[in-house]
CSV table of C-alpha atoms in Angstrom, one decimal:
chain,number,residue,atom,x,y,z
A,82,UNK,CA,147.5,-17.7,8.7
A,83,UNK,CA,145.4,-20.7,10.3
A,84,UNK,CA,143.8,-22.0,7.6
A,85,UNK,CA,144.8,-25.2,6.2
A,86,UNK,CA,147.7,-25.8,8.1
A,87,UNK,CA,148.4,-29.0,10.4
A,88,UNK,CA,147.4,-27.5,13.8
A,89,UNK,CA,143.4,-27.1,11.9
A,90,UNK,CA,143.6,-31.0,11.6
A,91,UNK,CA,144.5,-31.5,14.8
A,92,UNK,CA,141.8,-29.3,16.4
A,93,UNK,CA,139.1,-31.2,14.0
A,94,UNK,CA,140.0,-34.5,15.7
A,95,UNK,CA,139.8,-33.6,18.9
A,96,UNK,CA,136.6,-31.5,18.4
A,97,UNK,CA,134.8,-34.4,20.9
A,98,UNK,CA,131.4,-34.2,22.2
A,99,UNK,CA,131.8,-32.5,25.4
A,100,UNK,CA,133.8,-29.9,24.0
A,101,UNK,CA,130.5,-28.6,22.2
A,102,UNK,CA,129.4,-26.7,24.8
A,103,UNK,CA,132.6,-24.7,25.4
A,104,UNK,CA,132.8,-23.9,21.3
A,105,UNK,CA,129.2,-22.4,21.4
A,106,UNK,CA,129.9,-20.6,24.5
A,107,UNK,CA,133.2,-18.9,22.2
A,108,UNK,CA,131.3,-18.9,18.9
A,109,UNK,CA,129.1,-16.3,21.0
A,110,UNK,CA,131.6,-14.5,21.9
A,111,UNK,CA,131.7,-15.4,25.4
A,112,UNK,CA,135.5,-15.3,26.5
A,113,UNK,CA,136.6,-18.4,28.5
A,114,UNK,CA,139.0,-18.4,31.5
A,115,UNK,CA,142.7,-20.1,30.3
A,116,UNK,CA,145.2,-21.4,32.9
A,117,UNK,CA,148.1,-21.3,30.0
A,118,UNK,CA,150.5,-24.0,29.8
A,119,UNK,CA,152.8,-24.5,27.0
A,120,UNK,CA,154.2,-28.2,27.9
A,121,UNK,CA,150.7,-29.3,25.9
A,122,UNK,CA,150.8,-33.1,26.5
A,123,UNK,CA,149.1,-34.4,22.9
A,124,UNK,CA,147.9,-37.3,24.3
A,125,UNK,CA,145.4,-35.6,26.4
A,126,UNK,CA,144.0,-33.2,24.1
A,127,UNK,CA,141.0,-35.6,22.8
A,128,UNK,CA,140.1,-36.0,26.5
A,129,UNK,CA,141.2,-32.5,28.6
A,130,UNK,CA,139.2,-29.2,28.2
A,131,UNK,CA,142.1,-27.5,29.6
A,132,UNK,CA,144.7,-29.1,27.1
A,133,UNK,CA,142.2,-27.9,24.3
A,134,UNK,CA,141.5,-24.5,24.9
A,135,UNK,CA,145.3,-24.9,25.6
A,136,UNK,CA,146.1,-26.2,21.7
A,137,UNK,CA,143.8,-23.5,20.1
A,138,UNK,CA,145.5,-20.3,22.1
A,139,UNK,CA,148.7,-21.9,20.9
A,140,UNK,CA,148.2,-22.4,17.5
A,141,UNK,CA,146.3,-18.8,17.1
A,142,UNK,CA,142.7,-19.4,17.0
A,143,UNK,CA,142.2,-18.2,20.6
A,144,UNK,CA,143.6,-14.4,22.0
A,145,UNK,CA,144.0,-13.0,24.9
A,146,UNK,CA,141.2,-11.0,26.4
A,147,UNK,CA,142.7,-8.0,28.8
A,148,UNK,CA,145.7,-9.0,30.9
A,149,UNK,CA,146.3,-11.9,33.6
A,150,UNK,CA,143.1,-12.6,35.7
A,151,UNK,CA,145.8,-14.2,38.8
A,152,UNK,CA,149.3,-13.9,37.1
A,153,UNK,CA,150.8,-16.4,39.8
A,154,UNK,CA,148.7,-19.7,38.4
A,155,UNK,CA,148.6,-17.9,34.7
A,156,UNK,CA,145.2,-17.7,34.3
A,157,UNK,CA,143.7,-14.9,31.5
A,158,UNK,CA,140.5,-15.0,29.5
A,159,UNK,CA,140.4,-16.3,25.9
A,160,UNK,CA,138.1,-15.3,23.1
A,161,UNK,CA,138.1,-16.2,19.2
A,162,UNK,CA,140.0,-13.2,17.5
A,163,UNK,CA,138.2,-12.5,14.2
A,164,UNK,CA,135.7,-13.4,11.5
A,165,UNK,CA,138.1,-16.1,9.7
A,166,UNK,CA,138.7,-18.3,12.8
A,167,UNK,CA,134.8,-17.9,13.7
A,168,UNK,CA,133.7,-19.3,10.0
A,169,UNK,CA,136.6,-22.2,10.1
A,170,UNK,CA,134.9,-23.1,13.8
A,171,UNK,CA,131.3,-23.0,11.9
A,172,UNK,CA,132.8,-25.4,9.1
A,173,UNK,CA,133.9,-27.3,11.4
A,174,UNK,CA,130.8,-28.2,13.9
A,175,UNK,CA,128.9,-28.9,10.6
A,176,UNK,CA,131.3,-31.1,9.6
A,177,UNK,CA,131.3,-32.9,13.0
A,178,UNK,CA,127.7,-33.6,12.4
A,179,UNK,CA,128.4,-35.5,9.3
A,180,UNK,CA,131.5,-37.2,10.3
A,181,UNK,CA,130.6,-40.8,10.3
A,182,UNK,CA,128.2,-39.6,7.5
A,183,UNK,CA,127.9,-37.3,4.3
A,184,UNK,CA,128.2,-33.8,4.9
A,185,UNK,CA,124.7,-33.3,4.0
A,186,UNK,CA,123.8,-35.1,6.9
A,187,UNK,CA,122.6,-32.3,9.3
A,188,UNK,CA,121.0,-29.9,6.2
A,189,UNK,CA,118.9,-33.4,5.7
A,190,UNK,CA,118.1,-33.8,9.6
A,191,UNK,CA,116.9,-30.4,9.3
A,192,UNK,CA,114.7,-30.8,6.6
A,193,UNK,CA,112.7,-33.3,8.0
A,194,UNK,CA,112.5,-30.9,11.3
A,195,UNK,CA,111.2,-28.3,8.8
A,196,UNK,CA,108.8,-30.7,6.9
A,197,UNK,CA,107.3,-32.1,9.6
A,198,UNK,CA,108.8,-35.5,9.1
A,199,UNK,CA,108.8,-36.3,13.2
A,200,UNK,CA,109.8,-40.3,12.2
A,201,UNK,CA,112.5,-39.5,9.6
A,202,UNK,CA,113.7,-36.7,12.2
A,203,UNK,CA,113.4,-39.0,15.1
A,204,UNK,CA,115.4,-41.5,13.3
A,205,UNK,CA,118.2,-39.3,12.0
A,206,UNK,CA,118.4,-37.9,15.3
A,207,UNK,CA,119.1,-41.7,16.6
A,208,UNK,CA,121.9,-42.4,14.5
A,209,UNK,CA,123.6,-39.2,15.5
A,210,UNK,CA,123.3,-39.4,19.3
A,211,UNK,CA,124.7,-43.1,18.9
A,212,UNK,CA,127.3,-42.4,17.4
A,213,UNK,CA,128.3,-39.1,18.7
A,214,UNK,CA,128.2,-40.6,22.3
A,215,UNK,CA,129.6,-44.2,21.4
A,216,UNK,CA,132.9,-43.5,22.8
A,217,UNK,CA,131.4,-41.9,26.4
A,218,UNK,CA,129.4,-43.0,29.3
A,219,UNK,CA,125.7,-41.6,28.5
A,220,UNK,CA,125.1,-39.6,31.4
A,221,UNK,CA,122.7,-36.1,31.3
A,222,UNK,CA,126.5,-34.0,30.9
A,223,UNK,CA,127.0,-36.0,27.9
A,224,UNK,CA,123.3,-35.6,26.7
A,225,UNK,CA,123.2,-32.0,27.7
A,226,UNK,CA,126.9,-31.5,25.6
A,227,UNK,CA,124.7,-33.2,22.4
A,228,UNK,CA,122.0,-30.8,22.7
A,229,UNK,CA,124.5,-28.0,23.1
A,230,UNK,CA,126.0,-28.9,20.0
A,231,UNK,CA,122.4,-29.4,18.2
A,232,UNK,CA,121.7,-26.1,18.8
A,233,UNK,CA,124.8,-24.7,17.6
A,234,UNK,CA,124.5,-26.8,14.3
A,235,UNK,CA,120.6,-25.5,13.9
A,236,UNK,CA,121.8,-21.9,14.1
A,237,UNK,CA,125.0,-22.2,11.5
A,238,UNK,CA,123.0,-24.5,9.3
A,239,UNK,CA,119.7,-22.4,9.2
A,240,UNK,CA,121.2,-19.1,9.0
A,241,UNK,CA,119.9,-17.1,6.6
A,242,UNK,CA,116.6,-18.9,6.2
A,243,UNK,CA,115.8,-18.9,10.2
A,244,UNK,CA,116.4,-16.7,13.4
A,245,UNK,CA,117.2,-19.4,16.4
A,246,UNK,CA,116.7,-18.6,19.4
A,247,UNK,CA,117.0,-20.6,22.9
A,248,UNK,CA,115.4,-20.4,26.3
A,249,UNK,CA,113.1,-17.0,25.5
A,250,UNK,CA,109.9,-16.2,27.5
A,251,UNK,CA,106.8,-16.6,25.4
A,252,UNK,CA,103.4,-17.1,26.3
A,253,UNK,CA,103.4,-18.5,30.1
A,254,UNK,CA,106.9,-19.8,29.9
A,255,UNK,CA,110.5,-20.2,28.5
A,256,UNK,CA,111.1,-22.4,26.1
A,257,UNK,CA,114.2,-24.2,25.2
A,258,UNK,CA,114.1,-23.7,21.2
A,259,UNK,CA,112.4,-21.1,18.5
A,260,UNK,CA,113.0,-20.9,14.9
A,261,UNK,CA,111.3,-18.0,13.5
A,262,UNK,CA,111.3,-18.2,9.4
A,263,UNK,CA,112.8,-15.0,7.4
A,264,UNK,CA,110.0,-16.2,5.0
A,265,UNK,CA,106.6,-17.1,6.8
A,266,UNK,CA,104.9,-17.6,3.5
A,267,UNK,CA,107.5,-20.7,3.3
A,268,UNK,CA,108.4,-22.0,5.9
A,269,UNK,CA,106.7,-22.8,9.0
A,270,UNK,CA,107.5,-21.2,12.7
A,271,UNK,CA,109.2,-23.9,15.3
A,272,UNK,CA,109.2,-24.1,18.5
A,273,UNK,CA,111.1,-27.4,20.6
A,274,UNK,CA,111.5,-28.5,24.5
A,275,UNK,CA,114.0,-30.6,25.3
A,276,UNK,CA,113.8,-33.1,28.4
A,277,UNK,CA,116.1,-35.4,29.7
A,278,UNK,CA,113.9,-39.2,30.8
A,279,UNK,CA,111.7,-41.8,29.3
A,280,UNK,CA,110.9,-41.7,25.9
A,281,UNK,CA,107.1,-40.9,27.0
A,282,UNK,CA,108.6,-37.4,28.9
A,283,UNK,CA,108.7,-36.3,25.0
A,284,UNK,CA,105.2,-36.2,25.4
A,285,UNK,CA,105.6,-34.3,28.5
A,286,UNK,CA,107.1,-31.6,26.6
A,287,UNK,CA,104.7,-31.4,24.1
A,288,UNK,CA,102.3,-31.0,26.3
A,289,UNK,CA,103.8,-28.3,28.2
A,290,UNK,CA,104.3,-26.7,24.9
A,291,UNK,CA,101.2,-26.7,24.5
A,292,UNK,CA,99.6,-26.0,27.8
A,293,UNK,CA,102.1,-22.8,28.2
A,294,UNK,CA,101.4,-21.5,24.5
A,295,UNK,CA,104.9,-21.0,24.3
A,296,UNK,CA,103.8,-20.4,20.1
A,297,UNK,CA,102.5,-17.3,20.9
A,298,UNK,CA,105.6,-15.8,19.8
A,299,UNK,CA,105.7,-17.6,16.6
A,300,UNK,CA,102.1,-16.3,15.8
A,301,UNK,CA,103.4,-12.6,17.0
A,302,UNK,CA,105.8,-13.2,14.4
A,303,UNK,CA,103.1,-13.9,11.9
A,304,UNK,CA,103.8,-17.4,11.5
A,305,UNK,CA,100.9,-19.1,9.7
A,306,UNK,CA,102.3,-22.8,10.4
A,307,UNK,CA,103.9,-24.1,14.0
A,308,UNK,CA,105.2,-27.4,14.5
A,309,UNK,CA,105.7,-27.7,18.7
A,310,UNK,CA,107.9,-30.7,18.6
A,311,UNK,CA,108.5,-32.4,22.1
A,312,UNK,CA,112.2,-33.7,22.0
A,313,UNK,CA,113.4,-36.6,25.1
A,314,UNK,CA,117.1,-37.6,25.2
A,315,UNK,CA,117.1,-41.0,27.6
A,316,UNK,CA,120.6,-42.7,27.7
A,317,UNK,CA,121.0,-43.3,23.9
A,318,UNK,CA,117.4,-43.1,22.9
A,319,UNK,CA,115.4,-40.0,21.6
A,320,UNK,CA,112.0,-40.0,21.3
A,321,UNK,CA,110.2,-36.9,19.3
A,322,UNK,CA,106.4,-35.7,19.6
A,323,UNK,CA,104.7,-33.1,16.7
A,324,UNK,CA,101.4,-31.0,17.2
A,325,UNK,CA,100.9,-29.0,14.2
A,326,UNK,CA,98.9,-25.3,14.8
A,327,UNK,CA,97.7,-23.2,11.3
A,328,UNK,CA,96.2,-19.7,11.5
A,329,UNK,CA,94.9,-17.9,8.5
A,330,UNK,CA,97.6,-16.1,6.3
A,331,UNK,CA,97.7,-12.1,6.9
């Protein structure tokens, strides 16, 4: 019914930035309060939440959850309907990663997150906050609404290989990001904390990382290689830190 009709087009171009946090909040199955209005004005759609969630309830890939939360203004919750709209939302978050790109440009990213490359990650990670927030005013909603949409990338594009999680307790803390491997022999337990500052607060969160053994999980998990990456977002500049922790193999 939705795929591959004009409406999916549409919602691809108008996927912006600081909608990410709103699809990840759906994409978990959190429902998401609608005041419906069916005079959609197109013209706001790239720049209006509201005019968004509007578009997808309209064209089907949104359903009403229970009836009218305040009838008189219209308002009702929303939530994505089945499997097939979830997966053509997965496709397309990956593919707003590699937009300005190749479509391979998150699985690479990745990689080098995986490999230990902190430069080549670092780098990567420049080019795609650049141009992801070229056409906004960096501020920390606009960084925050990157990160959002990081995370939700990791999770789609790791599945299967990795179990994400975010803001866990572990050791003497939360922290923001944990990738536990399906194969430990393989690949190697992650852990990541995310600050918004100077490029030298990335070395804040490393060393918080470390200081609050927020690996311990990792090694619960039998995790024989942890990276600890310390990730800082300031204005259009990221800046990445990597201590590397081994035990021996079980």
């Amino acid at each position: 019914y939705w795929v591959n009709t004009s409406t999916n087009d549409l919602v691809q171009q108008t996927l912006t930035l600081d909608k990410m946090l709103l699809v990840k909040a759906l994409m978990e199955g959190t429902p998401q309060l609608l005041k419906v209005n069916p005079h959609i004005v197109f013209d706001t759609i790239q720049h209006n939440t509201d005019a968004f969630l509007n578009l997808l309830y309209t064209g089907g890939y949104l359903t009403a959850v229970g009836g009218w939360v305040h009838a008189g203004r219209r308002e009702r919750y929303v939530a994505i309907p089945n499997e097939e709209v979830k997966v053509f939302f997965e496709d397309i978050v990956i593919g707003w990663f590699g937009v300005q790109r190749n479509h391979r440009f998150l699985e690479d990213m990745l990689e080098d997150l995986i490999a230990g490359r902190s430069g080549t990650f670092q780098h990567k990670m420049q080019q795609l906050l650049k141009e992801s927030v070229s056409y906004h005013d960096v501020t920390e909603i606009t960084q925050e609404s990157f990160y959002h949409g990081f995370l939700l990338g990791i999770s789609l594009v790791l599945r299967g290989r990795y179990v994400v999680k975010s803001n866990r307790e572990s050791g003497y803390g939360r922290y923001d990001i944990a990738l536990f491997p399906e194969d430990k022999n393989r690949d190697p337990g992650i852990v990541m904390e995310v600050k918004f500052g100077t490029p030298n607060t990335a070395r804040d969160a490393l060393d918080q990382l470390v200081h609050k053994d927020y690996s311990a999980d990792l090694r619960a998990h039998g995790c024989w290689a942890m990276f600890t990456y310390g990730i800082s977002f300031d204005g259009k500049t990221v800046a990445t830190t990597l201590a590397v922790e081994a035990q021996e193999r079980s």
